[in-house]
C-alpha positions as protocol buffer text, in pm:
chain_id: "A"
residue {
  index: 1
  type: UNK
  ca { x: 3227 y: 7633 z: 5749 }
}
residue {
  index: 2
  type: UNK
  ca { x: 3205 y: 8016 z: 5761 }
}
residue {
  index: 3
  type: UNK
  ca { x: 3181 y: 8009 z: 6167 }
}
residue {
  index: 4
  type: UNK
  ca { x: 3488 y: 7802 z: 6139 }
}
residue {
  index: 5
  type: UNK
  ca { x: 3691 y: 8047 z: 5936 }
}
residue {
  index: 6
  type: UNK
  ca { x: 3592 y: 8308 z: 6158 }
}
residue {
  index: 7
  type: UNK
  ca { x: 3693 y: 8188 z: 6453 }
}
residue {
  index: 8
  type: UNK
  ca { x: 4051 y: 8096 z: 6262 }
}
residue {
  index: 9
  type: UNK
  ca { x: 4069 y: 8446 z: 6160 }
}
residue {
  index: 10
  type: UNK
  ca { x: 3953 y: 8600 z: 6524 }
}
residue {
  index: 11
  type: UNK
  ca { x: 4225 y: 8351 z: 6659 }
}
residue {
  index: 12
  type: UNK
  ca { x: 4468 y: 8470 z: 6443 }
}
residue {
  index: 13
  type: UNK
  ca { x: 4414 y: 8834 z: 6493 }
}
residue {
  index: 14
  type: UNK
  ca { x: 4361 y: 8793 z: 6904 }
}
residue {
  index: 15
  type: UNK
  ca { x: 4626 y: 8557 z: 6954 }
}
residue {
  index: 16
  type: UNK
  ca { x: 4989 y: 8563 z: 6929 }
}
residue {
  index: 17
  type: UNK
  ca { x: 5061 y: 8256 z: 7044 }
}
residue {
  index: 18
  type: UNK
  ca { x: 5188 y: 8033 z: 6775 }
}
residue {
  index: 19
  type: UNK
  ca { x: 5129 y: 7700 z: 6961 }
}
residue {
  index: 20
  type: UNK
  ca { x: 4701 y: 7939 z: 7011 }
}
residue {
  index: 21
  type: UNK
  ca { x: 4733 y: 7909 z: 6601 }
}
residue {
  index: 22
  type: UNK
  ca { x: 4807 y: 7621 z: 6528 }
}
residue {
  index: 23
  type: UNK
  ca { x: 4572 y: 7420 z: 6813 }
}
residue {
  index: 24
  type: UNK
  ca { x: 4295 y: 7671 z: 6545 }
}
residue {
  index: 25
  type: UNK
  ca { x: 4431 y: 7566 z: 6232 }
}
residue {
  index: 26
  type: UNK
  ca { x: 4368 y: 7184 z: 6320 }
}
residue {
  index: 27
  type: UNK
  ca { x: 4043 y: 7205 z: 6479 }
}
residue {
  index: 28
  type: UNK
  ca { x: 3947 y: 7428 z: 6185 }
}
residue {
  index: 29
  type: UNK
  ca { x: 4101 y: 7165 z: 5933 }
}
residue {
  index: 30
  type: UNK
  ca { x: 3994 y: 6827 z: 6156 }
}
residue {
  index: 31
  type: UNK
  ca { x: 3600 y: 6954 z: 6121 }
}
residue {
  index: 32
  type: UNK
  ca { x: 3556 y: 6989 z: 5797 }
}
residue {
  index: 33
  type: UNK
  ca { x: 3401 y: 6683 z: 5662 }
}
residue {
  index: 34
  type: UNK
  ca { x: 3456 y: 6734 z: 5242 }
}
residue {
  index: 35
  type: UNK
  ca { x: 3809 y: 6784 z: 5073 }
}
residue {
  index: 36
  type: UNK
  ca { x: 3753 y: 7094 z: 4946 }
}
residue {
  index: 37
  type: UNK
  ca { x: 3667 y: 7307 z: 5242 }
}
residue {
  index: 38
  type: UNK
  ca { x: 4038 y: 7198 z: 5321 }
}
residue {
  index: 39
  type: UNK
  ca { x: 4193 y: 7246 z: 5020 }
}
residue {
  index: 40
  type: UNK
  ca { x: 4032 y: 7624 z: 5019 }
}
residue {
  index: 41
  type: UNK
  ca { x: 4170 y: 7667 z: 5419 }
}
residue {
  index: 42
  type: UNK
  ca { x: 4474 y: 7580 z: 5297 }
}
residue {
  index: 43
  type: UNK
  ca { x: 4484 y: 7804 z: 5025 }
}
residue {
  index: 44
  type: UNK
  ca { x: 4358 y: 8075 z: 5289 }
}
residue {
  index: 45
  type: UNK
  ca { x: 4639 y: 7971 z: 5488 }
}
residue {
  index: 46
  type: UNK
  ca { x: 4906 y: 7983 z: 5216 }
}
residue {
  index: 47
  type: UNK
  ca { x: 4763 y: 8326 z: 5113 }
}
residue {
  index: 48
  type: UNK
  ca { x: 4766 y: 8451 z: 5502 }
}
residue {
  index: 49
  type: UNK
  ca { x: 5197 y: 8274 z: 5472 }
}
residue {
  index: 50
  type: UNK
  ca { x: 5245 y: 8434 z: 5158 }
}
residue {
  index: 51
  type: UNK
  ca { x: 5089 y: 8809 z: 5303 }
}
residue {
  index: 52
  type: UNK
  ca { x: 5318 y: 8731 z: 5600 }
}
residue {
  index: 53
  type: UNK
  ca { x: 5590 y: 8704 z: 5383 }
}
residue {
  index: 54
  type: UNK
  ca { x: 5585 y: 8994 z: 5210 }
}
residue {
  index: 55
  type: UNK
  ca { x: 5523 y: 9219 z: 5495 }
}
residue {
  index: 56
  type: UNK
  ca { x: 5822 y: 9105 z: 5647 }
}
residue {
  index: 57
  type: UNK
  ca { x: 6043 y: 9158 z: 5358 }
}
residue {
  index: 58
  type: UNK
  ca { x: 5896 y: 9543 z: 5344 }
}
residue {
  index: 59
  type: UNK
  ca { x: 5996 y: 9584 z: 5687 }
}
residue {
  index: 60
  type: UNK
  ca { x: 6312 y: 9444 z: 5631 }
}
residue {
  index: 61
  type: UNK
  ca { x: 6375 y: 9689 z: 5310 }
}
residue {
  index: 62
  type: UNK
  ca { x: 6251 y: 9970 z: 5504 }
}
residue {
  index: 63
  type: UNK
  ca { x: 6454 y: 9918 z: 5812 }
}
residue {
  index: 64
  type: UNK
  ca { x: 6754 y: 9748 z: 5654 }
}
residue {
  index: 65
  type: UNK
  ca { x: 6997 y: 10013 z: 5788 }
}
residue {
  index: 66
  type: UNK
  ca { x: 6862 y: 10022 z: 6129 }
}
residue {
  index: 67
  type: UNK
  ca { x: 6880 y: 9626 z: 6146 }
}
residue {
  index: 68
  type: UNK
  ca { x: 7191 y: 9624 z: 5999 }
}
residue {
  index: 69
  type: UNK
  ca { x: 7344 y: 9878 z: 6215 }
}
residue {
  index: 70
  type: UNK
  ca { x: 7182 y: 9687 z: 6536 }
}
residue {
  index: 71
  type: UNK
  ca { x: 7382 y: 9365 z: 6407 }
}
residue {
  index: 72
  type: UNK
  ca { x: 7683 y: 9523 z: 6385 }
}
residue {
  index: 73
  type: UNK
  ca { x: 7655 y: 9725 z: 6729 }
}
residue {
  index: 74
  type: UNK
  ca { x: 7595 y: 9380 z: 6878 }
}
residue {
  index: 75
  type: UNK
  ca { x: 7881 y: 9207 z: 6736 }
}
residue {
  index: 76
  type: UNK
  ca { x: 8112 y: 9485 z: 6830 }
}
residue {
  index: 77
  type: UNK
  ca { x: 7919 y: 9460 z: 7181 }
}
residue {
  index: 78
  type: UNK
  ca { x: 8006 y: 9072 z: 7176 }
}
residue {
  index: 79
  type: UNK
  ca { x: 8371 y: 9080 z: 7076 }
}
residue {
  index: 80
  type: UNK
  ca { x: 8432 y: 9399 z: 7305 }
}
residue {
  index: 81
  type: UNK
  ca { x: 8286 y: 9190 z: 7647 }
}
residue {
  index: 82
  type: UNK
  ca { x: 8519 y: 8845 z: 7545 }
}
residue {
  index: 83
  type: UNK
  ca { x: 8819 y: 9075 z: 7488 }
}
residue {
  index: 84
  type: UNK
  ca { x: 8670 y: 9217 z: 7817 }
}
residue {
  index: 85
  type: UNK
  ca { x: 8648 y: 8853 z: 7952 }
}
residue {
  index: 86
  type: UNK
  ca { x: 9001 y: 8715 z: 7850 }
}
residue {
  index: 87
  type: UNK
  ca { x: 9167 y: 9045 z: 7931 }
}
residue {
  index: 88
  type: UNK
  ca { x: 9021 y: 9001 z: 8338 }
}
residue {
  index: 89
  type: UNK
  ca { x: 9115 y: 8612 z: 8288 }
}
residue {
  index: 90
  type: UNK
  ca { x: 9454 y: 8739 z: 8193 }
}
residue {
  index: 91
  type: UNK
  ca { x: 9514 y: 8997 z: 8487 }
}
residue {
  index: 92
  type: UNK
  ca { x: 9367 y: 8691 z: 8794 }
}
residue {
  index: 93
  type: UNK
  ca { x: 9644 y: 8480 z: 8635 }
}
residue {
  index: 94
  type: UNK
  ca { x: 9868 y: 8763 z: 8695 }
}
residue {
  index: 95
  type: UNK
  ca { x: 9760 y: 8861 z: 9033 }
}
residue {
  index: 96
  type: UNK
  ca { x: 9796 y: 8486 z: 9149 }
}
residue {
  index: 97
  type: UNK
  ca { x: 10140 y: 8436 z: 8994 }
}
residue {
  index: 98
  type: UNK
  ca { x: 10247 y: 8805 z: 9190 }
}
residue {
  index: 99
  type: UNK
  ca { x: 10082 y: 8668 z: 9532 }
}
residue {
  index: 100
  type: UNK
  ca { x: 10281 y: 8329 z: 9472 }
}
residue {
  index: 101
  type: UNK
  ca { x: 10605 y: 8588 z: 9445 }
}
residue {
  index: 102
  type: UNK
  ca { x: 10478 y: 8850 z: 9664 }
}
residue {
  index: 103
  type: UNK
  ca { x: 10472 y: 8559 z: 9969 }
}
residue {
  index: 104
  type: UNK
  ca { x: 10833 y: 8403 z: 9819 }
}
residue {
  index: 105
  type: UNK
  ca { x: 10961 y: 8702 z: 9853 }
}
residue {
  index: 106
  type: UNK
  ca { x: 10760 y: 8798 z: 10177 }
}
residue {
  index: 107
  type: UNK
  ca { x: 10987 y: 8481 z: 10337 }
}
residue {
  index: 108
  type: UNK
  ca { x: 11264 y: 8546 z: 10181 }
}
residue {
  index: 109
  type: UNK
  ca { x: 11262 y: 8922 z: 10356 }
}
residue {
  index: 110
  type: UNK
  ca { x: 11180 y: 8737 z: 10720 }
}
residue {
  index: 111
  type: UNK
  ca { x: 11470 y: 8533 z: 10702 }
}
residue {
  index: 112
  type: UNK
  ca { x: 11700 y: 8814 z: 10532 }
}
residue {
  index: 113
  type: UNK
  ca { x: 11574 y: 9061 z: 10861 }
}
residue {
  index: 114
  type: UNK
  ca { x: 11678 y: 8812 z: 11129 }
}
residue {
  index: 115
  type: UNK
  ca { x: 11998 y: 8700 z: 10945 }
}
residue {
  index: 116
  type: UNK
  ca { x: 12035 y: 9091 z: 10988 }
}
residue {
  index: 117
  type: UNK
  ca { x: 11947 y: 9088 z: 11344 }
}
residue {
  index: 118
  type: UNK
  ca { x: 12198 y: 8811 z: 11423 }
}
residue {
  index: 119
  type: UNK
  ca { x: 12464 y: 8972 z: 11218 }
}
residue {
  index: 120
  type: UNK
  ca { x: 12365 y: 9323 z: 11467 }
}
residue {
  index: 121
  type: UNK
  ca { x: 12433 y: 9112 z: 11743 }
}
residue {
  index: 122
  type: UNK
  ca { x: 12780 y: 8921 z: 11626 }
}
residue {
  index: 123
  type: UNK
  ca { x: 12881 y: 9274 z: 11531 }
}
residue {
  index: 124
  type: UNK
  ca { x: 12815 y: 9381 z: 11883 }
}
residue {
  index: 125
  type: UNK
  ca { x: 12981 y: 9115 z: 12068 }
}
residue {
  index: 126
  type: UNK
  ca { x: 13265 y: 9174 z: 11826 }
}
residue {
  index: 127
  type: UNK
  ca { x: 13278 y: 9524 z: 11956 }
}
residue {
  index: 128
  type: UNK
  ca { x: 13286 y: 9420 z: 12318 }
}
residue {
  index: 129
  type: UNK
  ca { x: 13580 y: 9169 z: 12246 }
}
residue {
  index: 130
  type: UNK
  ca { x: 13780 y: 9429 z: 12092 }
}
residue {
  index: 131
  type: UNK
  ca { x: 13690 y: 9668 z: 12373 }
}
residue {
  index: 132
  type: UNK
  ca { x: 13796 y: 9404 z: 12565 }
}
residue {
  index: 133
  type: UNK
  ca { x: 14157 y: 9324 z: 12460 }
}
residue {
  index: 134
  type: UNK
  ca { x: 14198 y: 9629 z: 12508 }
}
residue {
  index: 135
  type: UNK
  ca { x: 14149 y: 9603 z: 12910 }
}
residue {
  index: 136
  type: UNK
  ca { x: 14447 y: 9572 z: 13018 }
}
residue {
  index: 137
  type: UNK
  ca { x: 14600 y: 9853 z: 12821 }
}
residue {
  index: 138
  type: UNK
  ca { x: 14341 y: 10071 z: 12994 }
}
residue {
  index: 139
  type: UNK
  ca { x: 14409 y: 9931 z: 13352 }
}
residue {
  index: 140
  type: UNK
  ca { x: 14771 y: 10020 z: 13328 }
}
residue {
  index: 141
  type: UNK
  ca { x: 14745 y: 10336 z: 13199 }
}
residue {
  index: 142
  type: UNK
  ca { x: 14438 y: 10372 z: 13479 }
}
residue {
  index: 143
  type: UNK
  ca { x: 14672 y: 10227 z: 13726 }
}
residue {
  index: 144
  type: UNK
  ca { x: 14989 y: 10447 z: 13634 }
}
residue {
  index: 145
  type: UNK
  ca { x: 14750 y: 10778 z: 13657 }
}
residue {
  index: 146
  type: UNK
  ca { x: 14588 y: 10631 z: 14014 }
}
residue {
  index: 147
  type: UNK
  ca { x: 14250 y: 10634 z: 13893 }
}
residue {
  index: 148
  type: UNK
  ca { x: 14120 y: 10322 z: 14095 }
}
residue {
  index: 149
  type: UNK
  ca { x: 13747 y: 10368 z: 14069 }
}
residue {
  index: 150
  type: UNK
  ca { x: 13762 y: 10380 z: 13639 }
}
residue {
  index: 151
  type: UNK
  ca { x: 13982 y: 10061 z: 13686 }
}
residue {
  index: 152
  type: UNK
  ca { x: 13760 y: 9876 z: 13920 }
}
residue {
  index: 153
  type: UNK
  ca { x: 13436 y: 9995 z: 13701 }
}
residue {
  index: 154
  type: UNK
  ca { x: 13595 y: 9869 z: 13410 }
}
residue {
  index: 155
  type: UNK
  ca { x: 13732 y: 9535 z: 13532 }
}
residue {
  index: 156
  type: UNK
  ca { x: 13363 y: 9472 z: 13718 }
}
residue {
  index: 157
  type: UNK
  ca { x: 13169 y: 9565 z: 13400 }
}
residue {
  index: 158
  type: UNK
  ca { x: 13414 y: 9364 z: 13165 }
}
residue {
  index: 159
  type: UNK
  ca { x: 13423 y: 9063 z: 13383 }
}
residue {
  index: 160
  type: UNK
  ca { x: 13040 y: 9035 z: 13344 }
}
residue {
  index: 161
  type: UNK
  ca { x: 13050 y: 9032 z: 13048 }
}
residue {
  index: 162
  type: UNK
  ca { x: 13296 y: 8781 z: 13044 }
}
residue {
  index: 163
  type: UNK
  ca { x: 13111 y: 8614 z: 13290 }
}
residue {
  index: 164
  type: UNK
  ca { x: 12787 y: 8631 z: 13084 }
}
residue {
  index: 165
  type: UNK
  ca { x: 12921 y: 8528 z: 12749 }
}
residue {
  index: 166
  type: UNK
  ca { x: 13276 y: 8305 z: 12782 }
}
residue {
  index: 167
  type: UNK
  ca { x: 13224 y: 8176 z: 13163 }
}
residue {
  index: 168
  type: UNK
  ca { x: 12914 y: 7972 z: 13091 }
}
């Protein structure tokens, strides 16, 4: 029985393996043959709990500020990274509902620029109508002041366009 409580106690002190332990504890209990080298490994055993015990209350009075500043520093660590978390889940909905707009907005500009370039080009062949009804004005006053040339360059470069636009 001795050789078997030694090799408990080396196990315990070697090993930190719990599952190590406890595979010792039942070979230790399973081969002793009489009742009362169990009941006195099981006293050892509640003695070695009880010593356990203790200890770990000491440590826990001695370092009570330190653990419970190291709880507190990880809470605050916790709640800090989901604020964290539902603050970035927060700013991707944002950036998706500006892209959405951003590309609205992105078509709307396309068709506002070429209803701008059509309106250029209404406003220019507005320009050359006026400039036109306003021909034959000029080929009189042309005419009456015997410029020829500035009357035929004018009724050659109005007719095309006439030609271009109206003559189709």
């Amino acid at each position: 029985m001795a050789a078997d409580t030694g090799r408990y106690r080396s196990a315990v002190s070697k090993s930190k393996d719990p599952s190590g332990l406890l595979i010792s504890v039942i070979r230790t209990l399973s081969s002793s043959d009489d009742k009362q080298d169990r009941e006195t490994e099981k006293g050892r055993l509640e003695e070695a709990f009880e010593k356990c015990d203790r200890d770990l209350d000491e440590q826990i009075v001695q370092h009570y500020a330190e653990l419970t500043t190291a709880i507190r520093t990880y809470q605050s660590i916790t709640e800090r990274i989901t604020s964290s978390r539902n603050k970035i889940k927060g700013v991707k909905e944002n950036l998706l509902s500006c892209k959405m707009l951003l590309h609205c907005k992105r078509d709307e500009l396309r068709k506002l620029w070429i209803e701008g370039i059509e309106h250029k080009h209404v406003l220019n062949l507005l320009d050359e109508i006026e400039s036109i009804k306003q021909v034959p004005q000029r080929l009189e006053a042309c005419m009456a002041s015997k410029h020829y040339l500035h009357a035929t360059d004018m009724l050659v470069s109005k007719g095309q366009f006439v030609w271009r636009w109206g003559g189709r």
